[in-house]
CSV table of C-alpha atoms in Angstrom, one decimal:
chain,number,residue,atom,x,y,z
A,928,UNK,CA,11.8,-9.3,-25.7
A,929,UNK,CA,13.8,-11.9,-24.0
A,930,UNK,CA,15.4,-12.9,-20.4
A,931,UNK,CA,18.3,-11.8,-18.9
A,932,UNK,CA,20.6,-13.5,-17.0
A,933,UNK,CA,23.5,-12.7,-14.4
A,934,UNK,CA,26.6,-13.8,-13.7
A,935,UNK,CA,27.0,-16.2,-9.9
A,936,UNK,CA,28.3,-13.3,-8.4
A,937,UNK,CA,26.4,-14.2,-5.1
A,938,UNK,CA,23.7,-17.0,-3.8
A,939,UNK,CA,21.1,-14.3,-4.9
A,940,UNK,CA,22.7,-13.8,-7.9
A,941,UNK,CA,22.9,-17.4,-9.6
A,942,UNK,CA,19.3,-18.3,-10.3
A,943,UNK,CA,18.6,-14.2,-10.2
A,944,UNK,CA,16.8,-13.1,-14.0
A,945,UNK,CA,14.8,-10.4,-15.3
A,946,UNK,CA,13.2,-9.3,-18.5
A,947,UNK,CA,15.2,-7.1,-21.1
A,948,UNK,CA,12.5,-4.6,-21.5
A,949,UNK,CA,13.7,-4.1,-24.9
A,950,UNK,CA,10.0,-3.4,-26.1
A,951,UNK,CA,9.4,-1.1,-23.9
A,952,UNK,CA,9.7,2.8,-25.2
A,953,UNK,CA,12.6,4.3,-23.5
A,954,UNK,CA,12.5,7.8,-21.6
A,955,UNK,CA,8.5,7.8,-21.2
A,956,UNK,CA,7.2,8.3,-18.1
A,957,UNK,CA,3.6,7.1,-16.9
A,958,UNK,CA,1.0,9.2,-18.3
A,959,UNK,CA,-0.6,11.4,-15.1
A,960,UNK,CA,-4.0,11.7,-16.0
A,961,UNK,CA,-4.3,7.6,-15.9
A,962,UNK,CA,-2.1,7.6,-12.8
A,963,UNK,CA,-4.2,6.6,-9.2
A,964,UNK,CA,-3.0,6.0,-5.3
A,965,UNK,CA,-3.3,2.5,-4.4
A,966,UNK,CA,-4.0,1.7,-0.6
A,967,UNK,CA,-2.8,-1.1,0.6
A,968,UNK,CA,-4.0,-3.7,3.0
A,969,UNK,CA,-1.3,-6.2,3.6
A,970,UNK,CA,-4.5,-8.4,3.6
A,971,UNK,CA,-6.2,-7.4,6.5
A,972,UNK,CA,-9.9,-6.2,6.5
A,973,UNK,CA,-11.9,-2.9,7.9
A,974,UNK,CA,-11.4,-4.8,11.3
A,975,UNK,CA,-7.8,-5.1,11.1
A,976,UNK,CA,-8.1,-9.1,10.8
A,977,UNK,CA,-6.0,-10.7,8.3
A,978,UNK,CA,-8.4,-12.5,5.7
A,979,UNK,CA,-5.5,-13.2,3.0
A,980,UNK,CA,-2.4,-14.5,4.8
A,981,UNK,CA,1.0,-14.0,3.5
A,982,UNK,CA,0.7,-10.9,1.8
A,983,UNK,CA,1.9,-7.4,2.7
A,984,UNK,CA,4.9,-4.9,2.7
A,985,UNK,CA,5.8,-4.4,-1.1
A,986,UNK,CA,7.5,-1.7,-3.3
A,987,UNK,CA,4.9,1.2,-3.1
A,988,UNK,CA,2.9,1.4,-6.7
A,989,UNK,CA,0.4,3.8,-8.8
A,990,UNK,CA,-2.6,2.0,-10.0
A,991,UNK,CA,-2.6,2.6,-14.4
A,992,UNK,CA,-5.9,2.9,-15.1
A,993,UNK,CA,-6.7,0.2,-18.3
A,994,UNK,CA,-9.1,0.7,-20.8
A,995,UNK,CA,-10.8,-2.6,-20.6
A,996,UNK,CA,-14.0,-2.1,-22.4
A,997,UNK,CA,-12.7,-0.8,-25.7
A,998,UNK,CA,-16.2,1.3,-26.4
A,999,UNK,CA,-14.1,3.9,-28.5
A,1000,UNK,CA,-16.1,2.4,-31.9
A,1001,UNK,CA,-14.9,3.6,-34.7
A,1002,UNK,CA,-12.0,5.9,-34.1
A,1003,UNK,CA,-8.8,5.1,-34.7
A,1004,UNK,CA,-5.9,5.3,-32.6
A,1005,UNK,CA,-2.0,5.2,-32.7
A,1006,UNK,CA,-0.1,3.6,-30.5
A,1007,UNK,CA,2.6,6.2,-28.5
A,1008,UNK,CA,4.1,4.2,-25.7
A,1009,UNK,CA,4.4,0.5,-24.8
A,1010,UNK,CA,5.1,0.8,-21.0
A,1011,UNK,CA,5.5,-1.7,-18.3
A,1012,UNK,CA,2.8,-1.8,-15.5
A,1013,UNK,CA,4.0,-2.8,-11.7
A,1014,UNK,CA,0.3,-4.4,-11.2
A,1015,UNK,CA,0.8,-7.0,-13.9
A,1016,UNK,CA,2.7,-9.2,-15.6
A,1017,UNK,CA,1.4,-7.9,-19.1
A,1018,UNK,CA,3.2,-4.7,-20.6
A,1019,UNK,CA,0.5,-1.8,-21.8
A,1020,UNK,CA,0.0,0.8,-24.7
A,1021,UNK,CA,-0.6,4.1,-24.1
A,1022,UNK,CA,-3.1,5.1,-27.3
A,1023,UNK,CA,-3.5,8.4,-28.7
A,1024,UNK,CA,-6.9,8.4,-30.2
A,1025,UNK,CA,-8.1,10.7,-33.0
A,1026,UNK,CA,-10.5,12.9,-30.7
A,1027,UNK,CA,-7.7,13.7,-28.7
A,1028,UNK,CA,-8.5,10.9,-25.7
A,1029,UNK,CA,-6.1,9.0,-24.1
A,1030,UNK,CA,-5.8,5.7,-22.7
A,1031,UNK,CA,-4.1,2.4,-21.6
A,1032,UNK,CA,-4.7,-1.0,-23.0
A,1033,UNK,CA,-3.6,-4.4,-22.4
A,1034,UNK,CA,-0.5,-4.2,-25.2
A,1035,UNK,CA,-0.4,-7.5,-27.2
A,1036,UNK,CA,2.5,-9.7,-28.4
A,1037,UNK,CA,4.0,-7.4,-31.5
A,1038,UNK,CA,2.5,-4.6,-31.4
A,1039,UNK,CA,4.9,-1.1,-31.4
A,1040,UNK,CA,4.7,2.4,-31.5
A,1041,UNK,CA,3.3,4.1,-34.1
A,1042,UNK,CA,1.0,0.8,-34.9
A,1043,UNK,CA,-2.8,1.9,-35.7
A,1044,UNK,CA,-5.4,0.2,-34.3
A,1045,UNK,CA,-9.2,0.6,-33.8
A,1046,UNK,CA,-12.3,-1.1,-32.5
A,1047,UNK,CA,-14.8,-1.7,-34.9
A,1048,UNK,CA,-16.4,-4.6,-36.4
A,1049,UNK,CA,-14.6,-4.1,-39.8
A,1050,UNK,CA,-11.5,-4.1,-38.0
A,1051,UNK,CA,-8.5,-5.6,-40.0
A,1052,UNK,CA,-7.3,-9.7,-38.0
A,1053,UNK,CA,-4.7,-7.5,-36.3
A,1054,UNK,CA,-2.8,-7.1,-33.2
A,1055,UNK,CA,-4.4,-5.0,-31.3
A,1056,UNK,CA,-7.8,-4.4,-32.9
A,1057,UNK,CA,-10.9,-4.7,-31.0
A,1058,UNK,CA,-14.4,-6.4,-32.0
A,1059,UNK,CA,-17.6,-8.7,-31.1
A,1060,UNK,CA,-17.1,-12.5,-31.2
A,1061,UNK,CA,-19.6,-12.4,-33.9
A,1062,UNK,CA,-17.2,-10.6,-36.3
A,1063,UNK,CA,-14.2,-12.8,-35.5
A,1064,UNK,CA,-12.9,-15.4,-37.8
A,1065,UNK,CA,-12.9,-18.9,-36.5
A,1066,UNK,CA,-9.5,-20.2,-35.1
A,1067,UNK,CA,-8.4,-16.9,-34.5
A,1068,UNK,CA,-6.2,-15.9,-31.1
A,1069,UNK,CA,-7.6,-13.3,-29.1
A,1070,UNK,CA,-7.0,-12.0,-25.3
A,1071,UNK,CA,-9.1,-9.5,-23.4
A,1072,UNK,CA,-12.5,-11.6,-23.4
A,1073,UNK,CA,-15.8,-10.2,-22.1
A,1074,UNK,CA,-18.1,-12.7,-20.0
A,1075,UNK,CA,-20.8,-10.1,-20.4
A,1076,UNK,CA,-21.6,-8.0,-23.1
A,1077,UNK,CA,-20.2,-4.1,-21.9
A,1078,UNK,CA,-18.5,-5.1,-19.0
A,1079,UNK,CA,-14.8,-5.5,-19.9
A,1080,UNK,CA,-12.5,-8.0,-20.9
A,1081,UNK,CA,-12.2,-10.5,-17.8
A,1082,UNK,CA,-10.7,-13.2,-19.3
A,1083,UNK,CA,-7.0,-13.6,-20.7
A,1084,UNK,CA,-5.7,-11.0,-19.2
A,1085,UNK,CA,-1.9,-12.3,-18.0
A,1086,UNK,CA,1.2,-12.2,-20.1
A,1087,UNK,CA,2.0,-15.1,-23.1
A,1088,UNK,CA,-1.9,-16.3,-22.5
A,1089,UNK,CA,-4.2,-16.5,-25.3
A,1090,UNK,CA,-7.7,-18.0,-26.1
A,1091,UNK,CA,-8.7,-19.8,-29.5
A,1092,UNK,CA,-12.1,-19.6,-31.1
A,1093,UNK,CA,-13.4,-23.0,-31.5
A,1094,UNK,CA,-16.9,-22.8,-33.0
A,1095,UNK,CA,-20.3,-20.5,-33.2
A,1096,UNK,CA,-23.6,-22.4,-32.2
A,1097,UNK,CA,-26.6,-19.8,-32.3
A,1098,UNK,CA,-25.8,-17.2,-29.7
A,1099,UNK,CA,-22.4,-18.0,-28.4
A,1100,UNK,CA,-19.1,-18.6,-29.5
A,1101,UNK,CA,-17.5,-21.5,-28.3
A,1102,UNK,CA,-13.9,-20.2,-26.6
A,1103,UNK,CA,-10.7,-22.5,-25.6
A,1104,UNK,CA,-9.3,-21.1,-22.5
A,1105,UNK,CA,-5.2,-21.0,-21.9
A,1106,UNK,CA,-5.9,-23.9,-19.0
A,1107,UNK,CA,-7.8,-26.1,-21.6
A,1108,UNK,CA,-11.3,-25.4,-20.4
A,1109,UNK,CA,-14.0,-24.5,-23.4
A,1110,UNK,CA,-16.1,-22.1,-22.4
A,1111,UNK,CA,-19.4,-20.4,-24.2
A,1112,UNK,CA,-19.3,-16.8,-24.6
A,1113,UNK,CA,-22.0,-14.5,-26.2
A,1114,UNK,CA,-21.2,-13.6,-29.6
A,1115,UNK,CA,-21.7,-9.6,-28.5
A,1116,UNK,CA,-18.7,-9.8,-25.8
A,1117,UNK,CA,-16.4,-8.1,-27.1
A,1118,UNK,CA,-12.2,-9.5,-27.9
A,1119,UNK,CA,-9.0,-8.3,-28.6
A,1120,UNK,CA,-6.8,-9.9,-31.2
A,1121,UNK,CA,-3.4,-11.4,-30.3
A,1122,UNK,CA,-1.9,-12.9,-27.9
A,1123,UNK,CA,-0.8,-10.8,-24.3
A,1124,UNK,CA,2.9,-9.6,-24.3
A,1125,UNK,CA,5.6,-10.3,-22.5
A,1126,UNK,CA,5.6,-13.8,-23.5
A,1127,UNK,CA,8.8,-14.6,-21.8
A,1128,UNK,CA,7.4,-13.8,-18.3
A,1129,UNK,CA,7.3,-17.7,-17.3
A,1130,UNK,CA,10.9,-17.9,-17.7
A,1131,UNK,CA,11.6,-15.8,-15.3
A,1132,UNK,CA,13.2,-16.9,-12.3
A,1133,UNK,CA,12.7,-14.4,-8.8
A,1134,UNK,CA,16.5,-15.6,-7.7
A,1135,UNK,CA,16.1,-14.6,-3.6
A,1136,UNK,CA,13.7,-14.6,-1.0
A,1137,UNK,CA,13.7,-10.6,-1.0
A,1138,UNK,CA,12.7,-10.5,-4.5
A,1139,UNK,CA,9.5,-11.7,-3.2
A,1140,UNK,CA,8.9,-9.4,-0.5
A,1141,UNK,CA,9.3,-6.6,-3.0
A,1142,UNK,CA,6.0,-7.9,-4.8
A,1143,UNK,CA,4.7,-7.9,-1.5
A,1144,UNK,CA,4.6,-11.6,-0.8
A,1145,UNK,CA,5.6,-12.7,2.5
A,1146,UNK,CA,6.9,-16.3,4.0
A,1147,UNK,CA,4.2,-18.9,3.9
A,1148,UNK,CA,4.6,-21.4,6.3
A,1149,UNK,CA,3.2,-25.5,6.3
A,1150,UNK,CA,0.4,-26.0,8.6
A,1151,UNK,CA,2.7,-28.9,9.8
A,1152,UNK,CA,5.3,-27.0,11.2
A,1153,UNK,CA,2.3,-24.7,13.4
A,1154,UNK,CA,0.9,-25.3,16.3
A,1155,UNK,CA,-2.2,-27.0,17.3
A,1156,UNK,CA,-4.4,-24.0,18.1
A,1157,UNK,CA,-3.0,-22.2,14.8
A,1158,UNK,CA,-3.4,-25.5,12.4
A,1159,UNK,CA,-5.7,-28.7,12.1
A,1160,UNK,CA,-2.1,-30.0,10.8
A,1161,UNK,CA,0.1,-28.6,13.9
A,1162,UNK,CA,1.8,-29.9,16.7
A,1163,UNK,CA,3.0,-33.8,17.3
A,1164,UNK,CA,6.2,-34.5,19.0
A,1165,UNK,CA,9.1,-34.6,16.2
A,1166,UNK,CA,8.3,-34.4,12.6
A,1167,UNK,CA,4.8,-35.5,11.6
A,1168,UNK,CA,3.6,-35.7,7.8
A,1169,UNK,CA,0.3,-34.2,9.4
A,1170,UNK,CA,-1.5,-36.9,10.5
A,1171,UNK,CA,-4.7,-36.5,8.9
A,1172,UNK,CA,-5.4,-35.4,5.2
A,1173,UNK,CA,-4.3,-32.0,4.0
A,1174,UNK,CA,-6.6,-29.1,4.6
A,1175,UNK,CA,-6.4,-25.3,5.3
A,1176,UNK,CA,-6.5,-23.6,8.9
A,1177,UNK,CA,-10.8,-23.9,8.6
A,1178,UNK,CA,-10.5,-27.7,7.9
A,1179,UNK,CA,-11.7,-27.3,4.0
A,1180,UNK,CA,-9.5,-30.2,2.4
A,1181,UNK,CA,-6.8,-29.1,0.2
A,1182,UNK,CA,-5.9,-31.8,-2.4
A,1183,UNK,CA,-8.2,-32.7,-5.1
A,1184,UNK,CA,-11.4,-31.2,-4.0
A,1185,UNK,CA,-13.7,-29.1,-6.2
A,1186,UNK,CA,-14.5,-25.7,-4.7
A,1187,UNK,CA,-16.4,-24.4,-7.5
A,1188,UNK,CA,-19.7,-23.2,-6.2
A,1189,UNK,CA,-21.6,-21.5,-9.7
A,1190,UNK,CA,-24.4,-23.3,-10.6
A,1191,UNK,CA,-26.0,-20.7,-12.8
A,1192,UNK,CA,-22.8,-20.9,-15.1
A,1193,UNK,CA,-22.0,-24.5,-15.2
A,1194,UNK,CA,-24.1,-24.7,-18.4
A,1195,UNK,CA,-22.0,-22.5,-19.8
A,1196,UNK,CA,-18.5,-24.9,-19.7
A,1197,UNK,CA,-18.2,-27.5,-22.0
A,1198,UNK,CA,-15.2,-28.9,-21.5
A,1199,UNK,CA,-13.7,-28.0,-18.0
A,1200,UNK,CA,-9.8,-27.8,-17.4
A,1201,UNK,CA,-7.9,-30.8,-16.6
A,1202,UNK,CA,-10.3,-33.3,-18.9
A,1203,UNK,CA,-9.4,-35.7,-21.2
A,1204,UNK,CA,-10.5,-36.4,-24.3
């Protein structure tokens, strides 16, 4: 797993990289049954209004269907594929389980084909296995973190990230988050050990303006070089720096304010991102 680099052939060329997908299993193709069509919006809504801007166009991709819950208790599974996935920067498994079932997971850092792994509270502390905070030793990496118990692993989810376990206080498990935020999580939710593949994914440098529109990401524009009926910060005669403090097309100001808005949760941080001390 690494990053590779091209000769200046071109502009495009010089600052162009991509991975090596040397962990990925060669001459596999995605498994059908997990396969699903994706519609795409290009951020517009059921009216045809544009509700995410800058976004749209894109290479044309099949949704892989990822087994985020890991409910298969108990049986055992062996890994068969390690594939990459066009929706994320993490690569995926493709697991063959013991009853015959087959499915996708998020592939942790180091795991390969023919690894076993399982879900199951007596679980070995290994890549790959699955289990309840409860059963997970202290200081342990993990990825793949449930916020409530059966739901699925929403948290940790993109490539090189991983979450620590700090501490257990009655209930809940005390979590450090890859942006430094400590976070309570029930003891039940469930985890996957490791870190998320594809560590080498920040490293990797998009090298032209096309690249982007193949990800379907389009220009995005300063509200200082719009025009007043499009912007708060358009319009002025020359170049202006704005003229009034930096804020989105609605006026919501864009530099240093908090737009969290979840009181029923707040309890449930300890330590938010960004804090000292």
């Amino acid at each position: 797993m690494g990053v590779k680099n091209f000769k200046p052939t071109s502009p495009a060329r010089r600052y162009y990289s991509v991975s090596d997908f040397k962990e990925l299993t060669k001459g596999t193709e995605p498994f059908k049954n997990l396969l699903e069509h994706q519609t795409r919006s290009g951020g517009r809504n059921h009216f045809g209004r544009i509700t995410s801007r800058f976004r749209g166009g894109g290479h044309k991709q099949r949704y892989r269907v990822i087994d985020w819950k890991r409910d298969k208790i108990g049986i055992p599974a062996l890994v068969a594929t390690v594939e990459y996935d066009p929706n994320r920067t993490a690569r995926i498994a493709l697991l063959h389980y013991a009853d015959g079932e087959k499915r996708y997971i998020l592939a942790p850092d180091g795991l390969k084909v023919g690894d076993k792994i399982v879900s199951s509270r007596n679980a070995d502390i290994k890549p790959g296995n699955a289990m309840t905070l409860r059963h997970i030793p202290l200081g342990t990496m993990i990825h793949n973190i449930e916020l409530k118990k059966g739901k699925g692993g929403q948290l940790v989810r993109a490539a090189g990230v991983a979450a620590a376990l700090m501490a257990k206080d009655g209930e809940y498990a005390q979590v450090r988050l890859p942006s430094g935020e400590v976070r309570m999580v029930h003891l039940d939710c469930h985890a996957t050990i490791g870190q998320v593949s594809n560590i080498e994914h920040a490293n990797i440098s998009l090298g032209k303006a096309g690249r982007s529109r193949w990800l379907g990401r389009r220009p995005h524009n300063r509200g200082v070089t719009m025009n007043p009926v499009d912007h708060p910060m358009g319009g002025g005669e020359g170049r202006t720096s704005g003229g009034r403090h930096p804020c989105s097309p609605w006026g919501q100001l864009s530099k240093g304010l908090k737009t969290r808005n979840n009181k029923r949760t707040d309890g449930m941080i300890i330590k938010r991102r960004g804090e000292k001390g």
